[in-house]
Amino acid sequence: MPDCVTIKQSKIHGLGLFATENIPKDTNLGIAHILIPHAEETFEQSYCRTPLGGFYNHSEDPNCEIKSTIKYFINSASHHRLVTTIMELFAL
């Protein structure tokens, strides 16, 4: 998690993600979710939520957004290619 955010008690519900300083618009705060292909039995909708993904957007006025990106990973040992989607969190 970047130094510009912290997790603390939310007035809305449970714990939330809060800025510790002003964050410029479009700052990438990190990965919130990762699509794990063919993992429906393990992860709901095949997405694995990262710790950051459990706390984003705890605001009555949304102050961040999720952008999905398709990523390609190649295992150099086996030459297998994994195509997945990551969901990154950006400041508004």
Coordinates of N, CA and C in Angstrom, one line a residue:
M1 N 0.8 -1.2 0.0 CA 0.0 0.0 0.0 C 0.9 1.2 0.0
P2 N 0.5 2.3 -0.8 CA 1.4 3.5 -0.8 C 1.4 4.2 0.5
D3 N 2.4 5.0 0.8 CA 2.5 5.7 2.0 C 1.5 6.8 2.1
C4 N 0.8 7.2 1.0 CA -0.1 8.4 1.1 C -1.5 7.9 1.5
V5 N -1.7 6.7 1.9 CA -3.0 6.2 2.4 C -2.8 5.3 3.6
T6 N -3.9 5.2 4.4 CA -3.9 4.4 5.6 C -5.3 3.8 5.8
I7 N -5.4 2.7 6.5 CA -6.6 2.1 6.8 C -7.0 2.5 8.3
K8 N -8.2 3.0 8.4 CA -8.7 3.3 9.8 C -10.2 3.2 9.8
Q9 N -10.8 3.3 11.0 CA -12.2 3.2 11.2 C -13.0 4.2 10.3
S10 N -14.0 3.7 9.7 CA -14.8 4.5 8.8 C -16.1 5.0 9.5
K11 N -16.6 6.2 9.2 CA -17.9 6.6 9.7 C -19.0 5.9 8.9
I12 N -18.7 5.4 7.7 CA -19.7 4.8 6.9 C -19.9 3.3 7.3
H13 N -18.9 2.5 7.4 CA -19.0 1.1 7.8 C -17.6 0.5 7.9
G14 N -17.4 -0.1 9.1 CA -16.1 -0.8 9.3 C -14.9 0.0 9.1
L15 N -13.9 -0.6 8.4 CA -12.7 0.1 8.1 C -12.7 0.6 6.7
G16 N -11.9 1.7 6.5 CA -11.9 2.3 5.1 C -10.5 2.7 4.8
L17 N -10.3 3.1 3.6 CA -9.0 3.6 3.1 C -9.0 5.1 3.1
F18 N -8.1 5.8 3.7 CA -8.1 7.2 3.9 C -6.7 7.8 3.5
A19 N -6.7 9.0 2.8 CA -5.5 9.7 2.4 C -4.8 10.3 3.7
T20 N -3.5 10.2 3.7 CA -2.7 10.8 4.8 C -2.1 12.1 4.3
E21 N -2.3 12.4 3.0 CA -1.8 13.7 2.4 C -2.6 13.9 1.1
N22 N -2.5 15.1 0.5 CA -3.2 15.3 -0.8 C -2.6 14.4 -1.8
I23 N -3.5 13.8 -2.6 CA -3.0 12.8 -3.7 C -3.4 13.4 -5.0
P24 N -2.4 13.6 -5.9 CA -2.8 14.2 -7.2 C -3.7 13.3 -8.0
K25 N -4.6 13.9 -8.8 CA -5.5 13.2 -9.6 C -4.8 12.2 -10.5
D26 N -5.4 11.0 -10.7 CA -4.8 10.0 -11.6 C -3.6 9.2 -11.0
T27 N -3.3 9.5 -9.7 CA -2.3 8.7 -9.1 C -2.7 7.3 -9.0
N28 N -1.9 6.3 -9.4 CA -2.2 4.9 -9.3 C -1.9 4.5 -7.8
L29 N -2.9 4.1 -7.1 CA -2.8 3.7 -5.7 C -2.4 2.2 -5.5
G30 N -2.5 1.5 -6.6 CA -2.2 0.0 -6.5 C -3.3 -0.9 -7.1
I31 N -3.1 -2.1 -7.0 CA -4.0 -3.1 -7.6 C -5.0 -3.5 -6.5
A32 N -6.3 -3.4 -6.9 CA -7.4 -3.8 -6.0 C -7.8 -5.2 -6.2
H33 N -7.9 -5.7 -7.4 CA -8.4 -7.0 -7.7 C -7.6 -7.6 -8.9
I34 N -7.4 -8.9 -8.9 CA -6.8 -9.6 -10.0 C -7.7 -10.7 -10.5
L35 N -7.9 -10.8 -11.8 CA -8.7 -11.9 -12.3 C -7.9 -13.2 -12.4
I36 N -8.3 -14.2 -11.7 CA -7.6 -15.5 -11.8 C -8.4 -16.4 -12.7
P37 N -8.0 -16.6 -13.9 CA -8.8 -17.4 -14.8 C -9.1 -18.8 -14.3
H38 N -10.4 -19.3 -14.5 CA -10.8 -20.6 -14.1 C -10.7 -20.9 -12.6
A39 N -10.9 -19.9 -11.8 CA -10.8 -20.0 -10.3 C -12.2 -19.7 -9.6
E40 N -13.3 -20.0 -10.3 CA -14.6 -19.7 -9.7 C -14.8 -20.4 -8.4
E41 N -14.3 -21.6 -8.2 CA -14.5 -22.3 -7.0 C -13.8 -21.7 -5.8
T42 N -12.7 -21.0 -6.1 CA -11.8 -20.4 -5.0 C -12.2 -19.0 -4.8
F43 N -12.3 -18.2 -5.9 CA -12.6 -16.8 -5.8 C -13.9 -16.4 -6.4
E44 N -14.7 -15.6 -5.7 CA -16.0 -15.2 -6.2 C -15.8 -14.4 -7.5
Q45 N -16.5 -14.8 -8.6 CA -16.4 -14.2 -9.9 C -14.9 -14.3 -10.4
S46 N -14.1 -15.2 -9.9 CA -12.7 -15.5 -10.3 C -11.8 -14.3 -10.0
Y47 N -12.2 -13.3 -9.2 CA -11.4 -12.2 -8.9 C -10.8 -12.4 -7.5
C48 N -9.5 -12.2 -7.3 CA -8.8 -12.3 -6.0 C -8.7 -10.8 -5.6
R49 N -9.3 -10.5 -4.4 CA -9.2 -9.2 -3.9 C -7.9 -9.0 -3.1
T50 N -7.1 -8.0 -3.4 CA -5.9 -7.7 -2.7 C -6.3 -6.9 -1.4
P51 N -5.4 -6.8 -0.4 CA -5.7 -6.0 0.8 C -6.3 -4.6 0.4
L52 N -5.7 -4.0 -0.6 CA -6.2 -2.6 -1.0 C -7.6 -2.7 -1.5
G53 N -8.0 -3.7 -2.2 CA -9.3 -3.9 -2.7 C -10.4 -4.0 -1.7
G54 N -10.0 -4.4 -0.5 CA -11.0 -4.5 0.6 C -11.5 -3.2 1.2
F55 N -10.8 -2.1 0.9 CA -11.0 -0.9 1.7 C -11.2 0.3 0.8
Y56 N -11.2 0.2 -0.5 CA -11.3 1.4 -1.3 C -12.6 2.1 -1.3
N57 N -12.6 3.4 -1.6 CA -13.8 4.2 -1.8 C -14.8 4.2 -0.6
H58 N -14.3 4.4 0.6 CA -15.1 4.6 1.7 C -15.4 6.0 1.9
S59 N -16.2 6.6 1.0 CA -16.5 8.0 1.0 C -17.9 8.2 0.5
E60 N -18.7 9.1 1.1 CA -20.0 9.4 0.6 C -19.9 10.1 -0.8
D61 N -18.8 10.7 -1.0 CA -18.5 11.4 -2.3 C -17.3 10.6 -2.9
P62 N -17.5 9.7 -3.8 CA -16.4 8.9 -4.4 C -15.2 9.7 -4.8
N63 N -14.1 9.2 -4.3 CA -12.8 9.9 -4.6 C -11.7 9.1 -5.2
C64 N -12.2 7.9 -5.7 CA -11.2 7.1 -6.5 C -12.0 6.3 -7.5
E65 N -11.4 5.7 -8.4 CA -12.0 4.8 -9.4 C -11.2 3.6 -9.8
I66 N -11.8 2.6 -10.2 CA -11.2 1.4 -10.7 C -11.0 1.4 -12.2
K67 N -9.9 1.1 -12.7 CA -9.6 1.0 -14.1 C -9.1 -0.5 -14.3
S68 N -9.8 -1.2 -15.3 CA -9.4 -2.5 -15.6 C -8.4 -2.5 -16.8
T69 N -7.4 -3.4 -16.7 CA -6.4 -3.5 -17.7 C -6.2 -5.0 -18.0
I70 N -6.1 -5.3 -19.2 CA -5.7 -6.7 -19.6 C -4.2 -6.8 -19.5
K71 N -3.7 -7.8 -18.8 CA -2.2 -8.0 -18.7 C -1.8 -9.4 -19.3
Y72 N -0.7 -9.5 -19.8 CA -0.1 -10.7 -20.3 C 1.1 -11.1 -19.6
F73 N 1.2 -12.3 -19.1 CA 2.3 -12.8 -18.3 C 2.8 -14.0 -19.0
I74 N 4.1 -14.2 -19.2 CA 4.7 -15.4 -19.8 C 5.6 -16.0 -18.8
N75 N 5.4 -17.3 -18.5 CA 6.3 -18.1 -17.7 C 7.4 -18.6 -18.6
S76 N 8.6 -18.0 -18.4 CA 9.8 -18.3 -19.2 C 10.2 -19.7 -19.2
A77 N 9.9 -20.4 -18.0 CA 10.4 -21.8 -17.9 C 9.5 -22.7 -18.8
S78 N 8.2 -22.5 -18.8 CA 7.3 -23.4 -19.5 C 6.8 -22.7 -20.8
H79 N 7.0 -21.5 -21.0 CA 6.6 -20.7 -22.2 C 5.0 -20.6 -22.2
H80 N 4.4 -20.9 -21.1 CA 2.9 -20.7 -21.0 C 2.6 -19.2 -20.9
R81 N 1.5 -18.8 -21.5 CA 1.1 -17.4 -21.4 C -0.2 -17.3 -20.6
L82 N -0.2 -16.4 -19.7 CA -1.4 -16.1 -18.9 C -1.9 -14.8 -19.3
V83 N -3.2 -14.7 -19.6 CA -3.9 -13.5 -19.9 C -4.8 -13.2 -18.8
T84 N -4.7 -12.1 -18.1 CA -5.5 -11.8 -17.0 C -5.9 -10.3 -17.0
T85 N -6.8 -10.0 -16.1 CA -7.2 -8.6 -15.9 C -6.9 -8.2 -14.5
I86 N -6.3 -7.0 -14.4 CA -6.1 -6.4 -13.1 C -6.9 -5.2 -13.0
M87 N -7.4 -4.9 -11.8 CA -8.2 -3.7 -11.5 C -7.4 -2.8 -10.6
E88 N -6.9 -1.7 -11.2 CA -6.1 -0.7 -10.4 C -7.0 0.4 -9.9
L89 N -6.6 1.0 -8.8 CA -7.3 2.0 -8.1 C -6.6 3.3 -8.4
F90 N -7.3 4.4 -8.8 CA -6.7 5.7 -9.2 C -7.5 6.8 -8.4
A91 N -6.7 7.8 -8.0 CA -7.3 8.9 -7.3 C -8.1 9.8 -8.3
L92 N -9.2 10.3 -7.8 CA -10.0 11.3 -8.7 C -9.6 12.7 -8.3

